[in-house]
Coordinates of C-alpha atoms and ligand atoms in Angstrom, one line a residue:
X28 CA -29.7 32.7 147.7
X29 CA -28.0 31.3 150.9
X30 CA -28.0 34.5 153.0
X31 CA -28.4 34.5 156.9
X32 CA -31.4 35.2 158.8
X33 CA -29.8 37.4 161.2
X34 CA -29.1 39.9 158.7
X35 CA -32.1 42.5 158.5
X36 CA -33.1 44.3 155.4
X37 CA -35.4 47.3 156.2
X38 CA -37.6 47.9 152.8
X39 CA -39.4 51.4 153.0
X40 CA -42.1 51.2 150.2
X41 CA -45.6 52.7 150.2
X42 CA -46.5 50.4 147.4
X43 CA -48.5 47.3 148.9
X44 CA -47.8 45.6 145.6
X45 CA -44.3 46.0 145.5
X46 CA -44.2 45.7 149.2
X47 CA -45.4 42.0 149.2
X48 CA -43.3 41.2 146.2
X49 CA -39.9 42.4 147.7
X50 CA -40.4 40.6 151.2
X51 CA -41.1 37.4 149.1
X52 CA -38.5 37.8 147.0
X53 CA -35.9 38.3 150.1
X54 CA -37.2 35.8 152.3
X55 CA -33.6 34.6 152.5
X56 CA -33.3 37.5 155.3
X57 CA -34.9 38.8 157.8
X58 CA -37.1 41.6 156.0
X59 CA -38.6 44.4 158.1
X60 CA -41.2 46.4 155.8
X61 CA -42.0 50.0 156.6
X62 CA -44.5 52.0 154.9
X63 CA -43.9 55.7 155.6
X64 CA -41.0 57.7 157.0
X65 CA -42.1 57.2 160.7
X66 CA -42.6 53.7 160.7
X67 CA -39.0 53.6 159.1
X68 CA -37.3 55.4 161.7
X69 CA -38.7 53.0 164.1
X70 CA -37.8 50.4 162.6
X71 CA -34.0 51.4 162.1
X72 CA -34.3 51.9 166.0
X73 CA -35.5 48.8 167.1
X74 CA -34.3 46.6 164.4
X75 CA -30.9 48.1 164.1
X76 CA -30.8 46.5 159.7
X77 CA -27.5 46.8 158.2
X78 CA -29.4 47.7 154.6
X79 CA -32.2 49.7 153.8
X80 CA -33.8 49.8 150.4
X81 CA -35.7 52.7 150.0
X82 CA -38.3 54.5 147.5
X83 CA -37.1 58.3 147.3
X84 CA -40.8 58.8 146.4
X85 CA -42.5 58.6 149.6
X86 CA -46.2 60.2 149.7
X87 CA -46.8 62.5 152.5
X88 CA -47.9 61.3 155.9
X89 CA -50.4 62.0 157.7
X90 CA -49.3 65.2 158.5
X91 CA -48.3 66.1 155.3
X92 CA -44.3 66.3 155.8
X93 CA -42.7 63.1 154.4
X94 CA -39.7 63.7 152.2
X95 CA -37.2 61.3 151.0
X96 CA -34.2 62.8 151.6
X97 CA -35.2 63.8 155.1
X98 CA -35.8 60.4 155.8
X99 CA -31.9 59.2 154.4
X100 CA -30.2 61.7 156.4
X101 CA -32.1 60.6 159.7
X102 CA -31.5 57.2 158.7
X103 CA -28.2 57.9 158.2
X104 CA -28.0 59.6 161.6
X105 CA -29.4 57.1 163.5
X106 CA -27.2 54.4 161.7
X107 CA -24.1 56.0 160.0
X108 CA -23.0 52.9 158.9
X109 CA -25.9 51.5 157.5
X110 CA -26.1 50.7 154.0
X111 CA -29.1 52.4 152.4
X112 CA -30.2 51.5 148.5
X113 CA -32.9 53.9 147.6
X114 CA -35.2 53.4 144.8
X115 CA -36.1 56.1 142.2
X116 CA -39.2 56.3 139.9
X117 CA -39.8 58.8 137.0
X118 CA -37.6 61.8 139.1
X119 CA -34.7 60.2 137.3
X120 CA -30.8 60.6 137.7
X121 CA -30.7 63.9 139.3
X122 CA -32.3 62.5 142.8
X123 CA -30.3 59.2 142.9
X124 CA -27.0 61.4 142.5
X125 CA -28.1 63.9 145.5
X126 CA -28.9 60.9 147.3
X127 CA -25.3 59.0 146.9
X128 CA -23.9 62.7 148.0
X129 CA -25.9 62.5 151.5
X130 CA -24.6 59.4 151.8
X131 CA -26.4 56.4 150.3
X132 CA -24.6 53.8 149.4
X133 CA -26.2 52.9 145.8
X134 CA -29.0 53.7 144.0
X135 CA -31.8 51.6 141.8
X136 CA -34.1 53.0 139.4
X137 CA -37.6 51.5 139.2
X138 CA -39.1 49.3 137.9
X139 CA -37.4 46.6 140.2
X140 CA -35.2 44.1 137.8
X141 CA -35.2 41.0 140.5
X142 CA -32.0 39.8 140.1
X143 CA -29.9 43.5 139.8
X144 CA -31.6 44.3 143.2
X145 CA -30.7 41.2 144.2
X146 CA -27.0 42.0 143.5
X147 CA -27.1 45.2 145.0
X148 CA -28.6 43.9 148.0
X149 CA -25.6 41.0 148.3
X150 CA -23.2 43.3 148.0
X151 CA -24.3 45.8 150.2
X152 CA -24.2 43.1 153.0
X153 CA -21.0 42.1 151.9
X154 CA -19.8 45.8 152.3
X155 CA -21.4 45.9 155.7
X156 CA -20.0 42.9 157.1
X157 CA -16.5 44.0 155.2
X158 CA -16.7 47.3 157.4
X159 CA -17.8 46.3 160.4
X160 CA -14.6 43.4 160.7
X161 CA -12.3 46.4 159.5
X162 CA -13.8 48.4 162.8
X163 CA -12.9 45.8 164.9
X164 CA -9.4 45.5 164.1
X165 CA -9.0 49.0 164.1
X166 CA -10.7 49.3 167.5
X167 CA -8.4 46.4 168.9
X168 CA -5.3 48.1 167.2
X169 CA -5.5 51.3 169.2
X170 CA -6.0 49.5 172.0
X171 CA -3.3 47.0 171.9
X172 CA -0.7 50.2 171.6
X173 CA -2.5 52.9 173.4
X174 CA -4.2 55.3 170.3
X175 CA -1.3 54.7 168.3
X176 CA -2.9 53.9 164.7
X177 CA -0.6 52.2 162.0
X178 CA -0.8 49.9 159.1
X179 CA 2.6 50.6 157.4
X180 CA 5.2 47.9 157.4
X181 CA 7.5 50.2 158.8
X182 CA 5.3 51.6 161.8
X183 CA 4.3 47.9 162.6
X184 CA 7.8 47.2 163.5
X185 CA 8.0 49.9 165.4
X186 CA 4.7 48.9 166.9
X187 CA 6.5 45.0 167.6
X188 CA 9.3 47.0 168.8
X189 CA 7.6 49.2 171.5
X190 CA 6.0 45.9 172.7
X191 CA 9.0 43.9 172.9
X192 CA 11.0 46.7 174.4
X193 CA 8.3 48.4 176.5
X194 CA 8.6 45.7 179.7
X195 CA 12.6 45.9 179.8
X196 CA 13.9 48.8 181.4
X197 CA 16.2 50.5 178.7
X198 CA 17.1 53.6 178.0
X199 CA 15.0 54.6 174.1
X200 CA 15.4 57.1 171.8
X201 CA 12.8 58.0 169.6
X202 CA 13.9 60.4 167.0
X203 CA 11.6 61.6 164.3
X204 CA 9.8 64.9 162.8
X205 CA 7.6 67.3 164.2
X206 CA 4.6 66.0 165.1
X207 CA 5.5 62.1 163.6
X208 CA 3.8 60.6 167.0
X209 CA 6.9 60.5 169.5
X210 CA 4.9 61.2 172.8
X211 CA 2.3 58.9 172.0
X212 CA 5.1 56.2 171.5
X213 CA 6.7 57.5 174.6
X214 CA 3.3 56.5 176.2
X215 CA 2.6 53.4 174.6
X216 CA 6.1 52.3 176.3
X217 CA 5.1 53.1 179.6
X218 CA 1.9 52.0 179.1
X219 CA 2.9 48.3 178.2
X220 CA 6.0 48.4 180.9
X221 CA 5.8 47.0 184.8
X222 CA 6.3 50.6 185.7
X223 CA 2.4 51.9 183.9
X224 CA 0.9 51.9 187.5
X225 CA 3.5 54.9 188.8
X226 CA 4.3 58.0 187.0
X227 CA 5.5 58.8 183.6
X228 CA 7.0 62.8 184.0
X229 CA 7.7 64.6 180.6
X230 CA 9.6 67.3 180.2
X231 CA 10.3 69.3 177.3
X232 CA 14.2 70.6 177.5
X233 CA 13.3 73.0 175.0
X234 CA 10.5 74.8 176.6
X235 CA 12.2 75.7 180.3
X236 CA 14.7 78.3 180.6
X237 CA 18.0 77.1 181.1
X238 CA 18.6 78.2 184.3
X239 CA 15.7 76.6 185.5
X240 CA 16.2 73.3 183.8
X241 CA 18.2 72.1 186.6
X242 CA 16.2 72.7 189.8
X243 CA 13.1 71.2 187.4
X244 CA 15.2 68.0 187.2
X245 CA 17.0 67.9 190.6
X246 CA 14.8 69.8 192.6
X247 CA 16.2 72.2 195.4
X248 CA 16.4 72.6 199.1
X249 CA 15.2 75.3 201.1
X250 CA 17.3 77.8 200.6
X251 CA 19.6 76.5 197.8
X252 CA 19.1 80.2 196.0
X253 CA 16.5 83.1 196.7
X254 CA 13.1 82.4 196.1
X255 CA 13.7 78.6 197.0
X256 CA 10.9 79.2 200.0
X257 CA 10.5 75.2 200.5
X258 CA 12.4 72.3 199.5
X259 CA 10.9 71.0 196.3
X260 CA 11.2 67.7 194.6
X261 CA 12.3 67.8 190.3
X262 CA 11.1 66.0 187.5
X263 CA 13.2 62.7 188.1
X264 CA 12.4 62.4 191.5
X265 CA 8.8 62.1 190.6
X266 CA 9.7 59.8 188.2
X267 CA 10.7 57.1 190.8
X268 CA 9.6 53.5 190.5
X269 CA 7.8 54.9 187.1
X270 CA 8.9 56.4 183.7
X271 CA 11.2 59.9 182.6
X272 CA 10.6 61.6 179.1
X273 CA 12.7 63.7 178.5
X274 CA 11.6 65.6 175.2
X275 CA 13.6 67.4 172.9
X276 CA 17.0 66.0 174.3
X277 CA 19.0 67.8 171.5
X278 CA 18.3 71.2 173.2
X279 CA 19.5 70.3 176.7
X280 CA 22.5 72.6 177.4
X281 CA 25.7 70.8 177.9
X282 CA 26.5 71.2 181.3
X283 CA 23.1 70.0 182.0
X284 CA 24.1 66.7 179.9
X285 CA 27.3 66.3 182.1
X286 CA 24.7 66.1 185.2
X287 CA 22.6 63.6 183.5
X288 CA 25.2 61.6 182.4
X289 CA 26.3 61.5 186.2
X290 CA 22.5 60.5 187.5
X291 CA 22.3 58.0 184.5
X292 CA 25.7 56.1 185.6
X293 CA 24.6 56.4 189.3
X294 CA 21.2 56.3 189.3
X295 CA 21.4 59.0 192.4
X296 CA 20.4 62.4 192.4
X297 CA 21.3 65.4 194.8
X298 CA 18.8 68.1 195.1
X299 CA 20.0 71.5 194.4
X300 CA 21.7 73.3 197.5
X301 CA 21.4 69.7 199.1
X302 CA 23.9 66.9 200.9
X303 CA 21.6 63.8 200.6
X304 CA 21.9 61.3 197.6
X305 CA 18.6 60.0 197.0
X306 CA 18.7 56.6 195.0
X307 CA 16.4 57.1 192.0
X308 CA 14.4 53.8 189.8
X309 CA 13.7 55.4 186.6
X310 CA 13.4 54.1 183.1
X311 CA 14.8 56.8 180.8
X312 CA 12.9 57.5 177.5
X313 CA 14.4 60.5 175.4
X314 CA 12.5 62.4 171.9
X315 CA 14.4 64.7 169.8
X316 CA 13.5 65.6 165.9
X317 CA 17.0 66.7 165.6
X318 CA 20.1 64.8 164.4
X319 CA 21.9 64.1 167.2
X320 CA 24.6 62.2 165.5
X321 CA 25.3 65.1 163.8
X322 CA 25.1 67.3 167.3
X323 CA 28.0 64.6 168.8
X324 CA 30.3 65.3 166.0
X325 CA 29.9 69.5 166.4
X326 CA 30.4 68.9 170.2
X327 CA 26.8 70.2 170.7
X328 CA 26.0 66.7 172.3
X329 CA 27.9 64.9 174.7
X330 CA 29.1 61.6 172.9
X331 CA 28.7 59.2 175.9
X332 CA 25.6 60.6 177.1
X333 CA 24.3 59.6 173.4
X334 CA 25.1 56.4 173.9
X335 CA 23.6 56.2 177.5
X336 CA 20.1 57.2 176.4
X337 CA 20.2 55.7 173.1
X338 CA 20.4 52.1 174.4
X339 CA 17.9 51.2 171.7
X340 CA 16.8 53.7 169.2
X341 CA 13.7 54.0 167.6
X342 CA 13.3 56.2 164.1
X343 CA 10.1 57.2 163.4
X344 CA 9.4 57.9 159.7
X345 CA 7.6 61.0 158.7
X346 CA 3.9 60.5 157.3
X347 CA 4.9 61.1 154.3
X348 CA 6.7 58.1 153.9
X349 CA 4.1 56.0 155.4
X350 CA 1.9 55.0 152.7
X351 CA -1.2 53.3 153.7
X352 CA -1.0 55.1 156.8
X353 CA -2.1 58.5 155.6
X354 CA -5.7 57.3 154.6
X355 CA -6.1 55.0 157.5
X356 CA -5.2 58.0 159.8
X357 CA -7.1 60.1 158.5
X358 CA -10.1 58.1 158.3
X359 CA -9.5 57.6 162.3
X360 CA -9.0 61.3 163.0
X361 CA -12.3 61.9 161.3
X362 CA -13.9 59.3 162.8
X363 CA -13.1 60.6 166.6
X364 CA -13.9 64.0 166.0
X365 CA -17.0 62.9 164.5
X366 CA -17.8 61.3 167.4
X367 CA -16.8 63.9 169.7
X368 CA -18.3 66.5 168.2
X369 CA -21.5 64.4 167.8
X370 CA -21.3 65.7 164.0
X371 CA -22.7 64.1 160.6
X372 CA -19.8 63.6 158.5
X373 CA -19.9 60.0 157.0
X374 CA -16.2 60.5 154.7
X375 CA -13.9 61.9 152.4
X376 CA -14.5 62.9 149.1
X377 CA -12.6 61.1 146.3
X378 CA -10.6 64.5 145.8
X379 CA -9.9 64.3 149.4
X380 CA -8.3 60.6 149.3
X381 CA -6.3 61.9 146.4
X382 CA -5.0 65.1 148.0
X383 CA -4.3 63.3 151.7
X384 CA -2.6 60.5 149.4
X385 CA -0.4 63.2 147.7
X386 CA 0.0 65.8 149.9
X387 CA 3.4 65.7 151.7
X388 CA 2.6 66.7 155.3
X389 CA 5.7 68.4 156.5
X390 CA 3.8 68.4 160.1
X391 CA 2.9 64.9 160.0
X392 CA 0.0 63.7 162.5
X393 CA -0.2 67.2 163.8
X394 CA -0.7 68.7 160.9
X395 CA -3.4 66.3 159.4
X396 CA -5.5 66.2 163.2
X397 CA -5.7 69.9 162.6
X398 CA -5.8 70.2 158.8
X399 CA -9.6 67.1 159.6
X400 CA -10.7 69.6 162.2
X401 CA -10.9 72.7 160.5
X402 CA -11.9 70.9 157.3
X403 CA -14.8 68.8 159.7
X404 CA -15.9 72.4 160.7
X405 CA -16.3 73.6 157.5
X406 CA -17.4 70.8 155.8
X407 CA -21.7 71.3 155.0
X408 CA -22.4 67.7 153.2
X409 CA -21.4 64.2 154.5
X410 CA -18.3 64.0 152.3
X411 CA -15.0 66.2 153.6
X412 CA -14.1 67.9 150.5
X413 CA -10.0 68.7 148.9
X414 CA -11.3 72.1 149.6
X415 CA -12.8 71.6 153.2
X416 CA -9.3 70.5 153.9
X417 CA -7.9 73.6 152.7
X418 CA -5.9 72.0 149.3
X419 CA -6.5 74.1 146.6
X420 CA -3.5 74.3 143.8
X421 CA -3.6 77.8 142.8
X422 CA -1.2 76.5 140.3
X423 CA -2.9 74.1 138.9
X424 CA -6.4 75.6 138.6
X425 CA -5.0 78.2 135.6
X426 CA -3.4 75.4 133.8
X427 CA -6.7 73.0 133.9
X428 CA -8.9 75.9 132.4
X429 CA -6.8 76.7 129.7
X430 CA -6.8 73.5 128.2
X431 CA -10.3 72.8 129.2
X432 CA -11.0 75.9 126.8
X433 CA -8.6 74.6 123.9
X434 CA -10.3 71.4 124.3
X435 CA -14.4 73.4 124.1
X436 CA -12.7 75.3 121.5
X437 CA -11.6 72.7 119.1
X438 CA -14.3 70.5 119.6
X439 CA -16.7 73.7 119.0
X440 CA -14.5 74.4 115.5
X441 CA -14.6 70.5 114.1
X442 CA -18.6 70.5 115.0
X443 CA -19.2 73.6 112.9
X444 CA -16.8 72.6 110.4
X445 CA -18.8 69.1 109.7
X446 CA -21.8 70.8 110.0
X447 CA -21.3 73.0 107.6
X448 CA -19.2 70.8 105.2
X449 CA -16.2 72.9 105.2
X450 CA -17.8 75.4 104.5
X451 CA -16.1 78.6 106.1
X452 CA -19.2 81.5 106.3
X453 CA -21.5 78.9 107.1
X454 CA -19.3 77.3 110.1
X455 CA -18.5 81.2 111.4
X456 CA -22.0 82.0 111.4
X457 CA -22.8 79.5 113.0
X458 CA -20.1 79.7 115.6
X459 CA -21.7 83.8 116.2
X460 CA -17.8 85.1 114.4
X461 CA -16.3 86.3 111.8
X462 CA -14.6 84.5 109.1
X463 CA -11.2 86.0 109.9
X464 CA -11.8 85.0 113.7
X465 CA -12.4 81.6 112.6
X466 CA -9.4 81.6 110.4
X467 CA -7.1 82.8 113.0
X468 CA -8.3 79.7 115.7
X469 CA -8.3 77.1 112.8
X470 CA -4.4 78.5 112.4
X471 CA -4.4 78.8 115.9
X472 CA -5.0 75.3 116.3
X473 CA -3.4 73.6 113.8
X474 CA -6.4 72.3 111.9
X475 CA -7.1 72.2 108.0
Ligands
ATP27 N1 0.1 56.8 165.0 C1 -0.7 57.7 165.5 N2 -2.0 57.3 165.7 C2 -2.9 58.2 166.2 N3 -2.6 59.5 166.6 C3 -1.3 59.9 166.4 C4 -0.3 59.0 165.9 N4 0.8 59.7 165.8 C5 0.6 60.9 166.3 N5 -0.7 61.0 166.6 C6 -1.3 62.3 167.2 O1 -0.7 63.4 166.5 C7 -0.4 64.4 167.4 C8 1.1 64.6 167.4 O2 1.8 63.5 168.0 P1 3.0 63.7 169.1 O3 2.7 64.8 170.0 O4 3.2 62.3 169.7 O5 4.1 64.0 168.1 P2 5.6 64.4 168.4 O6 6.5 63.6 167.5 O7 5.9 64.3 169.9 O8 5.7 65.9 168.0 P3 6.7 67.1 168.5 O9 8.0 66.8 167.9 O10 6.1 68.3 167.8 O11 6.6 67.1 169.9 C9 -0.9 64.0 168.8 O12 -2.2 64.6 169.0 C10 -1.1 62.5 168.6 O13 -2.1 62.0 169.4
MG28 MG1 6.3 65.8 171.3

């Protein structure tokens, strides 16, 4: 074995025996015994082991209340990402499998075979250490692009493209789905520009009336229309020496886009009702999920303006298209409402990986951050189910239990059938029907 001291095994085992002959046997690391559930959660705490081997079959206590599976979850609790072995006697299969659904990572049933503990043990290091590196680089990831997660070719060249373009000052264009991530690239920019120190001002042309779209932007002086009590600075004032998003370009009305285009070749604004020209040091970044090409050629969207805020343009694909993406996300989305909601989730099913994998998430990030969060909330085990997450094929379901009873069916038939010899009364008897019933699903079936 050539294993490092600085990786502690915790070994919960009542058994001297067995206790002596384990710590002997993995003297390659640094072994921490325990004998009872207390001592074990005391060790996990001061110890901190990345694996615990332990037997399921704890005696009681002093007090009377030790139970095995008590003991994994608080482990578990205390160290989600531990990796815990636990060790069976006579209780058999049934145990180890409840114990890999709270979340152990393997199981081992006594008596102890050396050398398959021994791999279990390696591997479950190996996992660990695998794990832990893949935390890192996720950690570092978000922070080198502000909470922006990615592992798709396609979203890391976006990811080398925000970085590259984020310090100059032109004008982007993100263009994508609903919900695909274009604010938090919007931030990322300013983020990683000279400008992250002053303001970035978002605001959503969609959401503001259109008649009040324009004093939002421009601001107004006292008295530029009723109501205008004090002179107020807009949206791109505020901007000044920092960063303006202006979300959901595509619905700007045009004679609003004629104004912008005017600031955007001038770089000066006039207030509404006002005289002054106030010089203005913005860097323009503009979202839309429409197609704005499409918008120029109808005469929705003013051609020149297009190509004044879409200096570079950046398409974001929808999650859908994002392959790897979709389980790393979601594993992160978890993970920070986890967290934040202090609960004790450790995963995803496997039906879950398969139904995020296939699903096609016509409201990208959105969608899945809110499809984790209900699912986290109702969710009772470790494991997020296809079901927490709310993915149940009603179409499917039908389908699956018809040929799971053709499948009973048959096999039920043939087992009688060579039972009996062929022989017809005997087989229906034994099946509890009649002989015409079994005639008819022989015929049914096909079978001689
Ligand atoms: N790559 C990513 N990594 C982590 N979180 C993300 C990522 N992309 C999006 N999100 C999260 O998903 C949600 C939606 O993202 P965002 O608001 O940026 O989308 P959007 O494209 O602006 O959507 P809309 O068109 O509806 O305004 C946000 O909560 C955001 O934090
Ligand atoms: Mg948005």
């Amino acid at each position: 074995m050539k294993n490092n001291k600085a990786d502690t095994l915790l070994i919960v085992e009542d058994d001297l025996g067995l206790q002596t002959q384990l710590k002997w046997h993995f003297a390659d690391y640094n072994v921490v015994i325990a004998a009872n559930q207390k001592q074990a959660i005391s060790a996990i705490r001061l110890h901190e082991p990345k694996v615990m081997i332990q037997d399921l079959g704890l005696p009681p206590d002093e007090n009377g209340v030790t139970e095995g599976f008590e003991l994994l979850q608080q482990a578990l609790h205390l160290r989600p990402h531990m990796k815990i072995i636990v060790m069976t006697g006579n209780e058999g299969n049934e145990h180890a499998m409840k114990a890999v659904k709270l979340g152990s990572y393997d199981f081992y049933a006594k008596p102890v075979e050396a050398d398959t503990l021994d791999l279990i043990v390696q591997r479950a290091f190996h996992i660990y250490h695998l794990e832990e590196k893949n935390r890192q680089l996720n950690n570092q990831q978000e922070s080198m692009l502000n909470g922006l997660i990615a592992s798709d070719t396609k979203m890391l060249k976006i990811c080398k493209m925000v970085e590259k373009i984020a310090p100059t000052d032109a004008s982007c264009l993100l263009i994508g789905e609903s919900g695909t991530g274009k604010e938090v690239i919007a931030n990322s920019l300013h983020q990683l520009s000279l400008r992250k120190d002053n303001n970035m001002i978002a605001i959503n042309c969609a959401a503001i009336p259109e008649n009040l779209i324009e004093s939002e932007l421009f601001g107004y002086e006292k008295g530029a229309f009723t109501g205008a009590v004090k002179s107020t600075v807009g949206k791109i004032e505020m901007a000044h020496k920092g960063t303006l998003f202006l979300d959901e370009i595509g619905d700007m009305p045009l004679h609003l886009q004629a104004k912008l285009l005017r600031f955007l070749q001038e770089r000066v604004i006039e207030r509404v009702g006002g005289r002054n020209q106030i010089n203005i040091d913005t860097r323009i970044i503009c979202a839309t999920h429409k197609d704005l090409d499409k918008l120029v050629e109808t005469g929705e969207f003013r051609e020149d303006l297009f190509y004044r805020i879409a200096e570079i343009q950046i398409d974001i694909p929808p999650l859908r298209e994002r392959g790897s993406d979709k389980i790393l996300l979601a594993k992160y989305l978890l993970n920070k409402y986890v967290k934040k909601q202090k609960l004790q989730i450790v995963g995803f099913s496997e039906d879950a990986i398969n139904s995020i994998e296939t699903h096609t998430w016509p409201g990208n990030v959105r969608e899945m951050e809110n499809k984790i969060k209900r699912a986290a909330i109702m969710c009772d085990l470790k494991y997020i189910t296809a079901l927490d997450l709310g993915f149940v094929n009603e179409d499917i379901a039908p389908l699956n239990l018809k040929e799971i009873r053709r499948n009973a069916e048959v096999s039920a038939l043939k087992q009688a059938l060579i039972a009996s010899d062929n022989n017809i009364s005997a087989a229906a008897k034994s099946l509890g029907i009649t002989r015409p019933t079994l005639y008819d699903l022989m015929k049914k079936y096909d079978m001689q």
